[in-house]
mmCIF file of N, CA and C in Angstrom:
data_model
loop_
_atom_site.group_PDB
_atom_site.id
_atom_site.type_symbol
_atom_site.label_atom_id
_atom_site.label_comp_id
_atom_site.label_asym_id
_atom_site.label_seq_id
_atom_site.Cartn_x
_atom_site.Cartn_y
_atom_site.Cartn_z
ATOM 1 N N MET N 1 11.207 60.085 -29.254
ATOM 2 C CA MET N 1 12.243 59.823 -30.196
ATOM 3 C C MET N 1 12.184 61.004 -31.324
ATOM 4 N N ALA N 2 13.309 61.501 -31.739
ATOM 5 C CA ALA N 2 13.414 62.446 -32.777
ATOM 6 C C ALA N 2 13.097 61.879 -34.036
ATOM 7 N N GLN N 3 12.452 62.697 -34.942
ATOM 8 C CA GLN N 3 11.978 62.278 -36.264
ATOM 9 C C GLN N 3 12.978 61.657 -37.033
ATOM 10 N N SER N 4 14.412 62.117 -37.031
ATOM 11 C CA SER N 4 15.383 61.507 -37.701
ATOM 12 C C SER N 4 15.924 60.209 -37.254
ATOM 13 N N GLN N 5 15.459 59.721 -36.070
ATOM 14 C CA GLN N 5 15.876 58.464 -35.476
ATOM 15 C C GLN N 5 14.937 57.249 -35.846
ATOM 16 N N ILE N 6 13.683 57.758 -36.394
ATOM 17 C CA ILE N 6 12.712 56.753 -36.744
ATOM 18 C C ILE N 6 13.039 56.070 -38.122
ATOM 19 N N ILE N 7 13.141 54.668 -38.052
ATOM 20 C CA ILE N 7 13.415 54.050 -39.278
ATOM 21 C C ILE N 7 12.181 53.323 -39.762
ATOM 22 N N ARG N 8 11.836 53.518 -40.943
ATOM 23 C CA ARG N 8 10.525 52.916 -41.599
ATOM 24 C C ARG N 8 11.029 52.010 -42.735
ATOM 25 N N GLY N 9 10.395 50.829 -42.696
ATOM 26 C CA GLY N 9 10.648 49.977 -43.837
ATOM 27 C C GLY N 9 9.384 49.341 -44.417
ATOM 28 N N GLY N 10 9.702 48.536 -45.500
ATOM 29 C CA GLY N 10 8.552 47.843 -45.930
ATOM 30 C C GLY N 10 8.354 46.454 -45.450
ATOM 31 N N LYS N 11 7.326 45.790 -45.868
ATOM 32 C CA LYS N 11 7.082 44.450 -45.332
ATOM 33 C C LYS N 11 8.238 43.514 -45.799
ATOM 34 N N LEU N 12 8.654 42.560 -44.841
ATOM 35 C CA LEU N 12 9.651 41.607 -45.062
ATOM 36 C C LEU N 12 9.031 40.314 -45.466
ATOM 37 N N ASN N 13 9.302 39.751 -46.606
ATOM 38 C CA ASN N 13 8.815 38.455 -46.922
ATOM 39 C C ASN N 13 9.809 37.500 -46.889
ATOM 40 N N ALA N 14 9.393 36.274 -46.140
ATOM 41 C CA ALA N 14 10.380 35.125 -46.038
ATOM 42 C C ALA N 14 10.197 34.279 -47.219
ATOM 43 N N ASN N 15 11.310 33.778 -47.745
ATOM 44 C CA ASN N 15 11.091 32.684 -48.772
ATOM 45 C C ASN N 15 10.805 31.344 -48.138
ATOM 46 N N ALA N 16 10.534 30.374 -48.874
ATOM 47 C CA ALA N 16 10.081 29.005 -48.357
ATOM 48 C C ALA N 16 11.158 28.396 -47.523
ATOM 49 N N GLY N 17 12.455 28.611 -47.908
ATOM 50 C CA GLY N 17 13.519 28.030 -47.135
ATOM 51 C C GLY N 17 13.618 28.606 -45.713
ATOM 52 N N ILE N 18 13.551 29.916 -45.561
ATOM 53 C CA ILE N 18 13.588 30.596 -44.314
ATOM 54 C C ILE N 18 12.374 30.216 -43.525
ATOM 55 N N GLU N 19 11.229 30.187 -44.181
ATOM 56 C CA GLU N 19 9.910 29.853 -43.436
ATOM 57 C C GLU N 19 9.980 28.430 -42.852
ATOM 58 N N SER N 20 10.603 27.544 -43.667
ATOM 59 C CA SER N 20 10.813 26.149 -43.245
ATOM 60 C C SER N 20 11.750 26.061 -41.986
ATOM 61 N N TRP N 21 12.869 26.769 -42.262
ATOM 62 C CA TRP N 21 13.906 26.905 -40.949
ATOM 63 C C TRP N 21 13.176 27.241 -39.740
ATOM 64 N N TYR N 22 12.310 28.367 -39.823
ATOM 65 C CA TYR N 22 11.660 28.965 -38.675
ATOM 66 C C TYR N 22 10.720 27.905 -38.199
ATOM 67 N N MET N 23 9.927 27.198 -38.898
ATOM 68 C CA MET N 23 8.936 26.207 -38.460
ATOM 69 C C MET N 23 9.709 25.104 -37.730
ATOM 70 N N LYS N 24 10.776 24.687 -38.332
ATOM 71 C CA LYS N 24 11.602 23.527 -37.660
ATOM 72 C C LYS N 24 12.083 23.968 -36.312
ATOM 73 N N GLU N 25 12.548 25.159 -36.142
ATOM 74 C CA GLU N 25 13.019 25.622 -34.819
ATOM 75 C C GLU N 25 11.862 25.570 -33.862
ATOM 76 N N LEU N 26 10.701 26.086 -34.204
ATOM 77 C CA LEU N 26 9.597 26.051 -33.336
ATOM 78 C C LEU N 26 9.097 24.591 -32.962
ATOM 79 N N GLU N 27 9.094 23.774 -34.043
ATOM 80 C CA GLU N 27 8.661 22.422 -33.803
ATOM 81 C C GLU N 27 9.710 21.663 -32.819
ATOM 82 N N LYS N 28 10.925 21.937 -32.900
ATOM 83 C CA LYS N 28 11.888 21.258 -32.029
ATOM 84 C C LYS N 28 11.534 21.554 -30.513
ATOM 85 N N LEU N 29 11.252 22.739 -30.253
ATOM 86 C CA LEU N 29 10.890 23.086 -28.839
ATOM 87 C C LEU N 29 9.463 22.580 -28.422
ATOM 88 N N SER N 30 8.537 22.586 -29.522
ATOM 89 C CA SER N 30 7.203 22.127 -29.236
ATOM 90 C C SER N 30 7.291 20.485 -28.963
ATOM 91 N N ARG N 31 8.060 19.872 -29.687
ATOM 92 C CA ARG N 31 8.317 18.466 -29.376
ATOM 93 C C ARG N 31 8.984 18.184 -27.990
ATOM 94 N N GLN N 32 9.859 18.909 -27.721
ATOM 95 C CA GLN N 32 10.490 18.764 -26.477
ATOM 96 C C GLN N 32 9.451 19.092 -25.184
ATOM 97 N N MET N 33 8.710 20.048 -25.410
ATOM 98 C CA MET N 33 7.671 20.343 -24.455
ATOM 99 C C MET N 33 6.627 19.251 -24.442
ATOM 100 N N THR N 34 6.107 18.720 -25.507
ATOM 101 C CA THR N 34 5.104 17.615 -25.535
ATOM 102 C C THR N 34 5.669 16.319 -24.825
ATOM 103 N N ARG N 35 6.952 16.034 -25.135
ATOM 104 C CA ARG N 35 7.495 14.838 -24.534
ATOM 105 C C ARG N 35 7.583 14.998 -22.954
ATOM 106 N N GLU N 36 8.119 16.096 -22.565
ATOM 107 C CA GLU N 36 8.326 16.233 -21.175
ATOM 108 C C GLU N 36 6.782 16.329 -20.435
ATOM 109 N N CYS N 37 5.883 17.090 -20.938
ATOM 110 C CA CYS N 37 4.561 17.060 -20.431
ATOM 111 C C CYS N 37 3.979 15.727 -20.272
ATOM 112 N N ALA N 38 3.991 14.906 -21.382
ATOM 113 C CA ALA N 38 3.551 13.631 -21.478
ATOM 114 C C ALA N 38 4.280 12.796 -20.345
ATOM 115 N N ARG N 39 5.566 12.855 -20.235
ATOM 116 C CA ARG N 39 6.237 12.005 -19.327
ATOM 117 C C ARG N 39 6.009 12.388 -17.871
ATOM 118 N N GLU N 40 5.879 13.647 -17.689
ATOM 119 C CA GLU N 40 5.582 14.094 -16.146
ATOM 120 C C GLU N 40 4.061 13.678 -15.812
ATOM 121 N N LEU N 41 3.082 13.839 -16.804
ATOM 122 C CA LEU N 41 1.720 13.565 -16.469
ATOM 123 C C LEU N 41 1.530 12.057 -16.243
ATOM 124 N N LYS N 42 2.283 11.193 -17.073
ATOM 125 C CA LYS N 42 2.136 9.913 -16.879
ATOM 126 C C LYS N 42 2.842 9.246 -15.605
ATOM 127 N N LYS N 43 3.775 9.984 -15.075
ATOM 128 C CA LYS N 43 4.314 9.662 -13.782
ATOM 129 C C LYS N 43 3.357 10.018 -12.755
ATOM 130 N N LEU N 44 2.606 11.139 -12.840
ATOM 131 C CA LEU N 44 1.673 11.508 -11.823
ATOM 132 C C LEU N 44 0.441 10.550 -11.974
ATOM 133 N N TYR N 45 0.029 9.952 -13.020
ATOM 134 C CA TYR N 45 -1.014 9.021 -13.144
ATOM 135 C C TYR N 45 -0.609 7.668 -12.536
ATOM 136 N N ALA N 46 0.663 7.293 -12.787
ATOM 137 C CA ALA N 46 1.181 6.032 -12.308
ATOM 138 C C ALA N 46 1.184 6.067 -10.722
ATOM 139 N N GLN N 47 1.558 7.224 -10.129
ATOM 140 C CA GLN N 47 1.490 7.396 -8.742
ATOM 141 C C GLN N 47 0.153 7.406 -8.139
ATOM 142 N N GLU N 48 -0.874 7.865 -8.951
ATOM 143 C CA GLU N 48 -2.295 7.899 -8.458
ATOM 144 C C GLU N 48 -2.651 6.372 -8.513
ATOM 145 N N ASP N 49 -2.382 5.653 -9.515
ATOM 146 C CA ASP N 49 -2.664 4.229 -9.553
ATOM 147 C C ASP N 49 -2.157 3.541 -8.226
ATOM 148 N N GLU N 50 -0.949 3.841 -7.822
ATOM 149 C CA GLU N 50 -0.499 3.174 -6.580
ATOM 150 C C GLU N 50 -1.151 3.669 -5.401
ATOM 151 N N GLN N 51 -1.510 4.931 -5.416
ATOM 152 C CA GLN N 51 -2.209 5.371 -4.195
ATOM 153 C C GLN N 51 -3.543 4.804 -4.027
ATOM 154 N N ILE N 52 -4.266 4.519 -5.235
ATOM 155 C CA ILE N 52 -5.557 3.881 -5.130
ATOM 156 C C ILE N 52 -5.412 2.534 -4.532
ATOM 157 N N LYS N 53 -4.367 1.888 -4.843
ATOM 158 C CA LYS N 53 -4.156 0.453 -4.288
ATOM 159 C C LYS N 53 -4.001 0.548 -2.845
ATOM 160 N N PHE N 54 -3.298 1.591 -2.359
ATOM 161 C CA PHE N 54 -3.020 1.719 -0.859
ATOM 162 C C PHE N 54 -3.973 2.700 -0.165
ATOM 163 N N ALA N 55 -5.006 3.221 -0.860
ATOM 164 C CA ALA N 55 -6.049 4.038 -0.279
ATOM 165 C C ALA N 55 -5.467 5.213 0.408
ATOM 166 N N GLN N 56 -4.649 5.961 -0.208
ATOM 167 C CA GLN N 56 -3.934 7.138 0.330
ATOM 168 C C GLN N 56 -4.793 8.375 -0.183
ATOM 169 N N ASP N 57 -4.731 9.492 0.529
ATOM 170 C CA ASP N 57 -5.662 10.630 0.242
ATOM 171 C C ASP N 57 -5.223 11.640 -0.747
ATOM 172 N N ALA N 58 -3.941 11.621 -1.056
ATOM 173 C CA ALA N 58 -3.312 12.728 -1.836
ATOM 174 C C ALA N 58 -3.938 12.751 -3.230
ATOM 175 N N GLY N 59 -4.755 13.909 -3.539
ATOM 176 C CA GLY N 59 -5.503 13.989 -4.711
ATOM 177 C C GLY N 59 -4.669 14.266 -5.960
ATOM 178 N N ILE N 60 -4.957 13.687 -6.995
ATOM 179 C CA ILE N 60 -4.129 13.890 -8.277
ATOM 180 C C ILE N 60 -4.466 15.321 -8.831
ATOM 181 N N SER N 61 -5.631 15.779 -8.686
ATOM 182 C CA SER N 61 -5.845 17.120 -9.248
ATOM 183 C C SER N 61 -5.057 18.246 -8.771
ATOM 184 N N SER N 62 -4.839 18.240 -7.443
ATOM 185 C CA SER N 62 -3.912 19.184 -6.870
ATOM 186 C C SER N 62 -2.457 19.058 -7.439
ATOM 187 N N GLN N 63 -2.031 17.692 -7.495
ATOM 188 C CA GLN N 63 -0.595 17.574 -8.069
ATOM 189 C C GLN N 63 -0.555 17.908 -9.462
ATOM 190 N N MET N 64 -1.598 17.590 -10.219
ATOM 191 C CA MET N 64 -1.623 17.952 -11.613
ATOM 192 C C MET N 64 -1.531 19.524 -11.848
ATOM 193 N N ARG N 65 -2.348 20.234 -11.052
ATOM 194 C CA ARG N 65 -2.314 21.707 -11.211
ATOM 195 C C ARG N 65 -0.978 22.219 -10.906
ATOM 196 N N ILE N 66 -0.277 21.674 -9.806
ATOM 197 C CA ILE N 66 1.097 22.189 -9.485
ATOM 198 C C ILE N 66 2.019 21.860 -10.608
ATOM 199 N N LYS N 67 2.011 20.650 -11.137
ATOM 200 C CA LYS N 67 2.864 20.157 -12.221
ATOM 201 C C LYS N 67 2.705 21.019 -13.528
ATOM 202 N N LEU N 68 1.424 21.154 -13.874
ATOM 203 C CA LEU N 68 1.107 21.968 -15.046
ATOM 204 C C LEU N 68 1.449 23.483 -14.857
ATOM 205 N N ASN N 69 1.279 24.081 -13.730
ATOM 206 C CA ASN N 69 1.678 25.308 -13.643
ATOM 207 C C ASN N 69 3.218 25.505 -13.644
ATOM 208 N N TYR N 70 3.928 24.572 -13.216
ATOM 209 C CA TYR N 70 5.365 24.454 -13.350
ATOM 210 C C TYR N 70 5.863 24.418 -14.828
ATOM 211 N N LEU N 71 5.084 23.383 -15.409
ATOM 212 C CA LEU N 71 5.503 23.290 -17.016
ATOM 213 C C LEU N 71 5.105 24.501 -17.812
ATOM 214 N N GLN N 72 3.904 25.120 -17.404
ATOM 215 C CA GLN N 72 3.598 26.133 -18.162
ATOM 216 C C GLN N 72 4.604 27.377 -18.016
ATOM 217 N N LYS N 73 5.155 27.611 -16.775
ATOM 218 C CA LYS N 73 6.080 28.650 -16.573
ATOM 219 C C LYS N 73 7.263 28.252 -17.375
ATOM 220 N N LYS N 74 7.848 26.960 -17.218
ATOM 221 C CA LYS N 74 9.084 26.565 -17.654
ATOM 222 C C LYS N 74 9.037 26.853 -19.205
ATOM 223 N N TYR N 75 8.063 26.291 -19.901
ATOM 224 C CA TYR N 75 7.883 26.552 -21.365
ATOM 225 C C TYR N 75 7.545 27.879 -21.910
ATOM 226 N N GLY N 76 6.769 28.572 -21.058
ATOM 227 C CA GLY N 76 6.501 30.015 -21.387
ATOM 228 C C GLY N 76 7.737 30.775 -21.410
ATOM 229 N N ASP N 77 8.660 30.606 -20.451
ATOM 230 C CA ASP N 77 9.949 31.164 -20.469
ATOM 231 C C ASP N 77 10.935 30.742 -21.577
ATOM 232 N N LYS N 78 10.838 29.416 -21.855
ATOM 233 C CA LYS N 78 11.698 28.942 -22.984
ATOM 234 C C LYS N 78 11.177 29.417 -24.366
ATOM 235 N N PHE N 79 9.786 29.526 -24.522
ATOM 236 C CA PHE N 79 9.320 29.954 -25.920
ATOM 237 C C PHE N 79 9.563 31.466 -25.936
ATOM 238 N N ALA N 80 9.544 32.230 -24.958
ATOM 239 C CA ALA N 80 9.849 33.700 -24.991
ATOM 240 C C ALA N 80 11.259 33.958 -25.319
ATOM 241 N N GLU N 81 12.264 33.171 -24.595
ATOM 242 C CA GLU N 81 13.503 33.362 -25.009
ATOM 243 C C GLU N 81 13.929 32.826 -26.450
ATOM 244 N N LYS N 82 13.241 31.801 -26.820
ATOM 245 C CA LYS N 82 13.450 31.274 -28.147
ATOM 246 C C LYS N 82 12.882 32.349 -29.229
ATOM 247 N N SER N 83 11.872 32.985 -28.840
ATOM 248 C CA SER N 83 11.325 34.009 -29.860
ATOM 249 C C SER N 83 12.250 35.163 -29.949
ATOM 250 N N LYS N 84 12.923 35.535 -28.980
ATOM 251 C CA LYS N 84 13.827 36.517 -29.197
ATOM 252 C C LYS N 84 15.087 36.181 -30.023
ATOM 253 N N GLU N 85 15.531 34.910 -29.648
ATOM 254 C CA GLU N 85 16.628 34.284 -30.439
ATOM 255 C C GLU N 85 16.264 34.255 -32.050
ATOM 256 N N LEU N 86 15.110 33.705 -32.271
ATOM 257 C CA LEU N 86 14.702 33.478 -33.539
ATOM 258 C C LEU N 86 14.430 34.755 -34.325
ATOM 259 N N SER N 87 13.832 35.800 -33.585
ATOM 260 C CA SER N 87 13.524 36.987 -34.436
ATOM 261 C C SER N 87 14.767 37.716 -34.799
ATOM 262 N N LYS N 88 15.899 37.622 -33.974
ATOM 263 C CA LYS N 88 17.224 38.113 -34.483
ATOM 264 C C LYS N 88 17.785 37.481 -35.648
ATOM 265 N N LYS N 89 17.696 36.054 -35.537
ATOM 266 C CA LYS N 89 18.170 35.290 -36.654
ATOM 267 C C LYS N 89 17.367 35.434 -37.922
ATOM 268 N N LEU N 90 16.074 35.515 -37.762
ATOM 269 C CA LEU N 90 15.200 35.757 -38.922
ATOM 270 C C LEU N 90 15.443 37.036 -39.668
ATOM 271 N N LEU N 91 15.678 38.118 -38.893
ATOM 272 C CA LEU N 91 16.005 39.369 -39.485
ATOM 273 C C LEU N 91 17.244 39.211 -40.284
ATOM 274 N N THR N 92 18.187 38.682 -39.616
ATOM 275 C CA THR N 92 19.571 38.529 -40.293
ATOM 276 C C THR N 92 19.415 37.777 -41.626
ATOM 277 N N LYS N 93 18.607 36.713 -41.637
ATOM 278 C CA LYS N 93 18.413 35.902 -42.961
ATOM 279 C C LYS N 93 17.618 36.743 -43.925
ATOM 280 N N LEU N 94 16.541 37.528 -43.380
ATOM 281 C CA LEU N 94 15.827 38.296 -44.391
ATOM 282 C C LEU N 94 16.569 39.455 -45.077
ATOM 283 N N ILE N 95 17.433 40.033 -44.267
ATOM 284 C CA ILE N 95 18.166 41.249 -44.745
ATOM 285 C C ILE N 95 19.305 40.715 -45.607
ATOM 286 N N ALA N 96 20.013 39.573 -45.258
ATOM 287 C CA ALA N 96 21.095 39.222 -46.019
ATOM 288 C C ALA N 96 20.878 38.853 -47.393
#
C-alpha cells in the first residue's frame, strides 16, 4: 500500500450506551446458542434413556460428538457473521 493510502487514527472509545447495545447483541446470540444446545443435548439423553430400556448398542458419546461438532460449526459461523455485522454498526455509532 502506498504511504498516502494508509489511514491512521486514535483509539475509539465507546460510551456506556454503545457498549450496552453491543453486549445485548452478543447476549441475544449467546442465549439462542445456549437454548439450542440444551434442547439438542436433552434430546440425545432422552434417546439414550430409551435405548437403555431396550438394550440397544448405539453409544451416546459418538452421537454427542457429532451433535456438538455440528453445533460448534453452526454457531461458529453465526458468531463470525455477527461479528462482521456488529463491527460495521459499531464503527458507524462511534464515528457518528
